[in-house]
Amino acid sequence: MTTERPGFPWVLTVLTALGLAVLVALGTWQVNRLAWKQDLIARAEAAAIEPPVPAAILADAGESAEFRRVILTCPGLASAPFVELRTIEQGQAGVRLVSACRDSSRTWLVDRGFVADEVVDRPAVSQVATPVRIEGVLRRPSASGAFTPKPEGRTFYGRDPGAMAAVLGAPGPVAPLTVYLTSSSSPDGPAVRPSAPPPAFSNNHLGYAATWYGLALVLAGMWIAFVLRRRR
């Protein structure tokens, strides 16, 4: 009496192949993300030691100019209109004041600094056009999430450069990067703390890639063991 061998597990093989393709694709994506993150970190470190340059020089550089230190002259910035962006910094609730600065070709949004909720005073707004020379750092505004509340008048809950420029009555085009002041626009005014957010990079992509590739190896090993067991 002969024992019939079980047939080849085609369905399981197809499902395993699909699973392997997904896992390898995820691992490869993380490898590519690792290269991108390493380049981003290198750019941030290089920009930190470069001398500041006029912002107009980097106007068309796009997001590749992120982290660069710049110099900008803004007429009337010390008394310019502003919008308030709700935020929390170092455990303190407050707002960041954002104004518009127009150079020869475009509008720059200028983050003038943080004001804690305990500080009631705000910089006076007037039509005085005294030029203010500032230094700052170019940063890409973080995208608002789907659950970010809508702006309420001049109060924003997420950075929306186009909407902020519109509220401020600033003409386009609007530069894609925001200038975060590192020098005060109104030293004699209320307690506005100029600062640029520190570059915060989580670089776990190598570990993620190893995890996905490891799962792919485990899945392949399980399929091989299953096929060999059926053939015995």
Short mmCIF file of C-alpha atoms in Angstrom, two decimals:
data_model
loop_
_atom_site.label_atom_id
_atom_site.label_comp_id
_atom_site.label_asym_id
_atom_site.label_seq_id
_atom_site.Cartn_x
_atom_site.Cartn_y
_atom_site.Cartn_z
CA MET A 1 0.00 0.00 0.00
CA THR A 2 1.51 3.33 -1.03
CA THR A 3 1.10 6.58 0.91
CA GLU A 4 0.23 9.56 -1.26
CA ARG A 5 2.40 12.57 -0.66
CA PRO A 6 0.61 15.81 0.05
CA GLY A 7 0.61 18.28 -2.82
CA PHE A 8 2.75 21.36 -2.98
CA PRO A 9 1.29 24.16 -0.78
CA TRP A 10 0.73 26.69 -3.54
CA VAL A 11 -1.65 28.93 -1.59
CA LEU A 12 0.70 29.11 1.38
CA THR A 13 3.63 29.77 -0.96
CA VAL A 14 1.87 32.66 -2.66
CA LEU A 15 0.88 34.19 0.68
CA THR A 16 4.43 33.76 1.98
CA ALA A 17 5.87 35.39 -1.15
CA LEU A 18 3.52 38.34 -0.72
CA GLY A 19 4.47 38.66 2.94
CA LEU A 20 8.18 38.53 2.06
CA ALA A 21 7.72 41.21 -0.59
CA VAL A 22 6.00 43.50 1.91
CA LEU A 23 8.62 42.94 4.63
CA VAL A 24 11.57 43.44 2.28
CA ALA A 25 9.95 46.58 0.86
CA LEU A 26 9.49 47.98 4.36
CA GLY A 27 13.10 47.20 5.23
CA THR A 28 14.38 48.84 2.05
CA TRP A 29 12.23 51.90 2.73
CA GLN A 30 13.81 52.22 6.17
CA VAL A 31 17.30 51.94 4.62
CA ASN A 32 16.44 54.79 2.27
CA ARG A 33 15.05 56.79 5.19
CA LEU A 34 18.31 56.18 7.05
CA ALA A 35 20.30 57.74 4.20
CA TRP A 36 17.91 60.70 4.09
CA LYS A 37 18.10 61.21 7.87
CA GLN A 38 21.90 61.04 7.89
CA ASP A 39 22.02 63.67 5.16
CA LEU A 40 19.59 65.87 7.12
CA ILE A 41 21.70 65.61 10.28
CA ALA A 42 24.86 66.40 8.34
CA ARG A 43 23.22 69.49 6.79
CA ALA A 44 22.03 70.71 10.19
CA GLU A 45 25.48 70.29 11.72
CA ALA A 46 27.18 72.03 8.78
CA ALA A 47 24.69 74.92 8.79
CA ALA A 48 25.25 75.52 12.51
CA ILE A 49 28.88 76.52 11.94
CA GLU A 50 28.37 78.53 8.76
CA PRO A 51 28.28 82.34 9.06
CA PRO A 52 24.88 84.03 8.59
CA VAL A 53 24.07 85.24 5.07
CA PRO A 54 21.39 87.60 3.72
CA ALA A 55 18.09 85.72 3.50
CA ALA A 56 17.58 86.91 -0.09
CA ILE A 57 20.52 84.75 -1.19
CA LEU A 58 18.62 81.65 -0.06
CA ALA A 59 15.19 82.78 -1.26
CA ASP A 60 15.09 80.25 -4.10
CA ALA A 61 16.96 77.45 -2.34
CA GLY A 62 13.75 75.96 -0.97
CA GLU A 63 13.89 73.43 1.83
CA SER A 64 17.58 72.71 1.14
CA ALA A 65 18.32 75.98 2.98
CA GLU A 66 16.77 74.71 6.22
CA PHE A 67 18.93 75.26 9.33
CA ARG A 68 20.93 78.06 7.67
CA ARG A 69 21.55 81.20 9.69
CA VAL A 70 20.40 84.35 7.94
CA ILE A 71 20.36 88.13 8.21
CA LEU A 72 17.24 90.07 7.29
CA THR A 73 16.31 93.74 7.41
CA CYS A 74 12.61 94.28 8.07
CA PRO A 75 11.07 97.76 8.00
CA GLY A 76 8.95 98.31 11.09
CA LEU A 77 9.30 94.79 12.50
CA ALA A 78 9.48 96.03 16.10
CA SER A 79 5.92 97.36 15.78
CA ALA A 80 4.61 95.12 12.98
CA PRO A 81 1.24 93.33 13.18
CA PHE A 82 1.48 89.72 14.32
CA VAL A 83 -0.49 86.53 14.72
CA GLU A 84 -0.22 84.28 17.76
CA LEU A 85 0.59 80.58 17.50
CA ARG A 86 -0.46 78.54 20.53
CA THR A 87 2.34 76.29 21.81
CA ILE A 88 4.04 74.80 24.86
CA GLU A 89 7.74 75.32 25.47
CA GLN A 90 9.71 73.79 28.32
CA GLY A 91 6.47 73.02 30.14
CA GLN A 92 5.14 76.57 29.75
CA ALA A 93 1.97 77.35 27.82
CA GLY A 94 2.07 80.42 25.66
CA VAL A 95 2.22 81.75 22.13
CA ARG A 96 4.80 82.49 19.49
CA LEU A 97 4.44 85.82 17.70
CA VAL A 98 4.69 85.64 13.92
CA SER A 99 4.98 88.72 11.70
CA ALA A 100 5.60 89.25 8.00
CA CYS A 101 8.69 90.81 6.48
CA ARG A 102 8.81 91.79 2.82
CA ASP A 103 12.08 91.86 0.91
CA SER A 104 12.55 92.72 -2.75
CA SER A 105 10.96 89.53 -4.09
CA ARG A 106 8.92 87.74 -1.44
CA THR A 107 7.36 87.71 2.00
CA TRP A 108 9.15 86.00 4.86
CA LEU A 109 7.24 84.89 7.92
CA VAL A 110 9.29 85.85 10.96
CA ASP A 111 8.82 84.01 14.25
CA ARG A 112 9.70 86.74 16.73
CA GLY A 113 9.76 84.49 19.78
CA PHE A 114 7.81 82.96 22.64
CA VAL A 115 5.58 84.75 25.12
CA ALA A 116 4.36 82.82 28.18
CA ASP A 117 0.70 83.03 29.10
CA GLU A 118 1.69 84.80 32.32
CA VAL A 119 2.89 87.77 30.24
CA VAL A 120 -0.09 89.92 29.34
CA ASP A 121 1.71 92.66 27.40
CA ARG A 122 2.38 92.38 23.69
CA PRO A 123 4.57 94.53 21.42
CA ALA A 124 2.82 97.72 20.34
CA VAL A 125 1.56 97.77 16.75
CA SER A 126 2.05 100.98 14.78
CA GLN A 127 2.93 102.25 11.33
CA VAL A 128 6.52 103.12 12.24
CA ALA A 129 8.73 101.75 9.45
CA THR A 130 12.10 101.95 11.19
CA PRO A 131 14.30 99.21 9.69
CA VAL A 132 15.20 96.41 12.08
CA ARG A 133 18.19 94.20 11.27
CA ILE A 134 17.65 90.71 12.61
CA GLU A 135 19.43 87.38 12.70
CA GLY A 136 17.63 84.09 12.63
CA VAL A 137 17.54 80.47 11.54
CA LEU A 138 15.55 79.12 8.63
CA ARG A 139 13.27 76.23 9.54
CA ARG A 140 10.59 74.33 7.67
CA PRO A 141 7.19 74.83 9.30
CA SER A 142 5.72 71.61 10.63
CA ALA A 143 2.54 70.54 8.89
CA SER A 144 -0.74 70.81 10.77
CA GLY A 145 -2.50 67.56 11.58
CA ALA A 146 -6.01 66.57 10.65
CA PHE A 147 -7.19 67.32 14.19
CA THR A 148 -5.49 70.72 14.50
CA PRO A 149 -8.14 73.31 15.43
CA LYS A 150 -8.93 75.99 12.88
CA PRO A 151 -7.53 79.49 13.43
CA GLU A 152 -9.62 81.87 15.49
CA GLY A 153 -9.00 85.38 14.23
CA ARG A 154 -5.31 86.05 14.81
CA THR A 155 -4.82 82.98 16.99
CA PHE A 156 -3.44 79.88 15.27
CA TYR A 157 -3.03 76.34 16.56
CA GLY A 158 -0.76 75.11 13.76
CA ARG A 159 1.66 76.74 11.36
CA ASP A 160 -0.11 77.58 8.12
CA PRO A 161 2.15 80.04 6.26
CA GLY A 162 -0.42 80.92 3.60
CA ALA A 163 -3.21 81.58 6.08
CA MET A 164 -0.91 83.53 8.39
CA ALA A 165 0.29 85.73 5.55
CA ALA A 166 -3.31 86.34 4.51
CA VAL A 167 -4.34 87.42 8.01
CA LEU A 168 -1.31 89.71 8.16
CA GLY A 169 -2.21 91.20 4.77
CA ALA A 170 1.18 90.23 3.35
CA PRO A 171 1.45 89.87 -0.43
CA GLY A 172 2.82 86.69 -2.03
CA PRO A 173 4.81 84.79 -2.81
CA VAL A 174 5.52 83.54 0.70
CA ALA A 175 8.89 81.91 1.35
CA PRO A 176 8.55 78.18 2.17
CA LEU A 177 10.81 78.50 5.23
CA THR A 178 10.13 80.49 8.39
CA VAL A 179 12.78 82.76 9.93
CA TYR A 180 13.09 82.04 13.66
CA LEU A 181 14.70 85.02 15.34
CA THR A 182 17.78 84.50 17.47
CA SER A 183 18.04 88.24 18.15
CA SER A 184 15.23 90.34 19.58
CA SER A 185 13.12 92.48 17.26
CA SER A 186 12.19 94.80 20.11
CA PRO A 187 14.77 94.69 22.95
CA ASP A 188 12.93 97.35 24.93
CA GLY A 189 9.53 95.72 24.52
CA PRO A 190 7.74 93.05 26.58
CA ALA A 191 9.25 89.66 27.39
CA VAL A 192 9.35 88.04 23.95
CA ARG A 193 11.96 85.27 24.00
CA PRO A 194 13.48 84.78 20.54
CA SER A 195 14.64 81.23 19.90
CA ALA A 196 14.85 78.63 17.17
CA PRO A 197 13.68 75.11 17.94
CA PRO A 198 16.69 72.80 18.27
CA PRO A 199 17.02 70.20 15.54
CA ALA A 200 15.52 67.04 17.03
CA PHE A 201 16.29 63.95 15.01
CA SER A 202 15.22 60.44 15.97
CA ASN A 203 17.40 58.12 13.90
CA ASN A 204 16.05 54.62 14.53
CA HIS A 205 15.82 53.64 10.87
CA LEU A 206 18.67 51.11 11.00
CA GLY A 207 16.95 49.25 13.83
CA TYR A 208 13.63 49.33 11.99
CA ALA A 209 15.27 48.02 8.81
CA ALA A 210 16.92 45.17 10.73
CA THR A 211 13.54 44.30 12.28
CA TRP A 212 11.73 44.11 8.93
CA TYR A 213 14.53 42.13 7.28
CA GLY A 214 14.69 39.85 10.31
CA LEU A 215 10.97 39.15 10.11
CA ALA A 216 11.42 38.35 6.41
CA LEU A 217 14.10 35.78 7.28
CA VAL A 218 11.89 34.25 9.97
CA LEU A 219 8.97 33.99 7.55
CA ALA A 220 11.16 32.39 4.89
CA GLY A 221 12.55 29.95 7.45
CA MET A 222 9.08 28.97 8.62
CA TRP A 223 7.99 28.31 5.02
CA ILE A 224 11.05 26.14 4.33
CA ALA A 225 10.52 24.18 7.55
CA PHE A 226 6.85 23.65 6.72
CA VAL A 227 7.59 22.39 3.17
CA LEU A 228 10.36 20.05 4.35
CA ARG A 229 8.10 18.62 7.05
CA ARG A 230 5.33 17.90 4.55
CA ARG A 231 7.77 16.07 2.23
CA ARG A 232 8.92 13.65 4.93
#
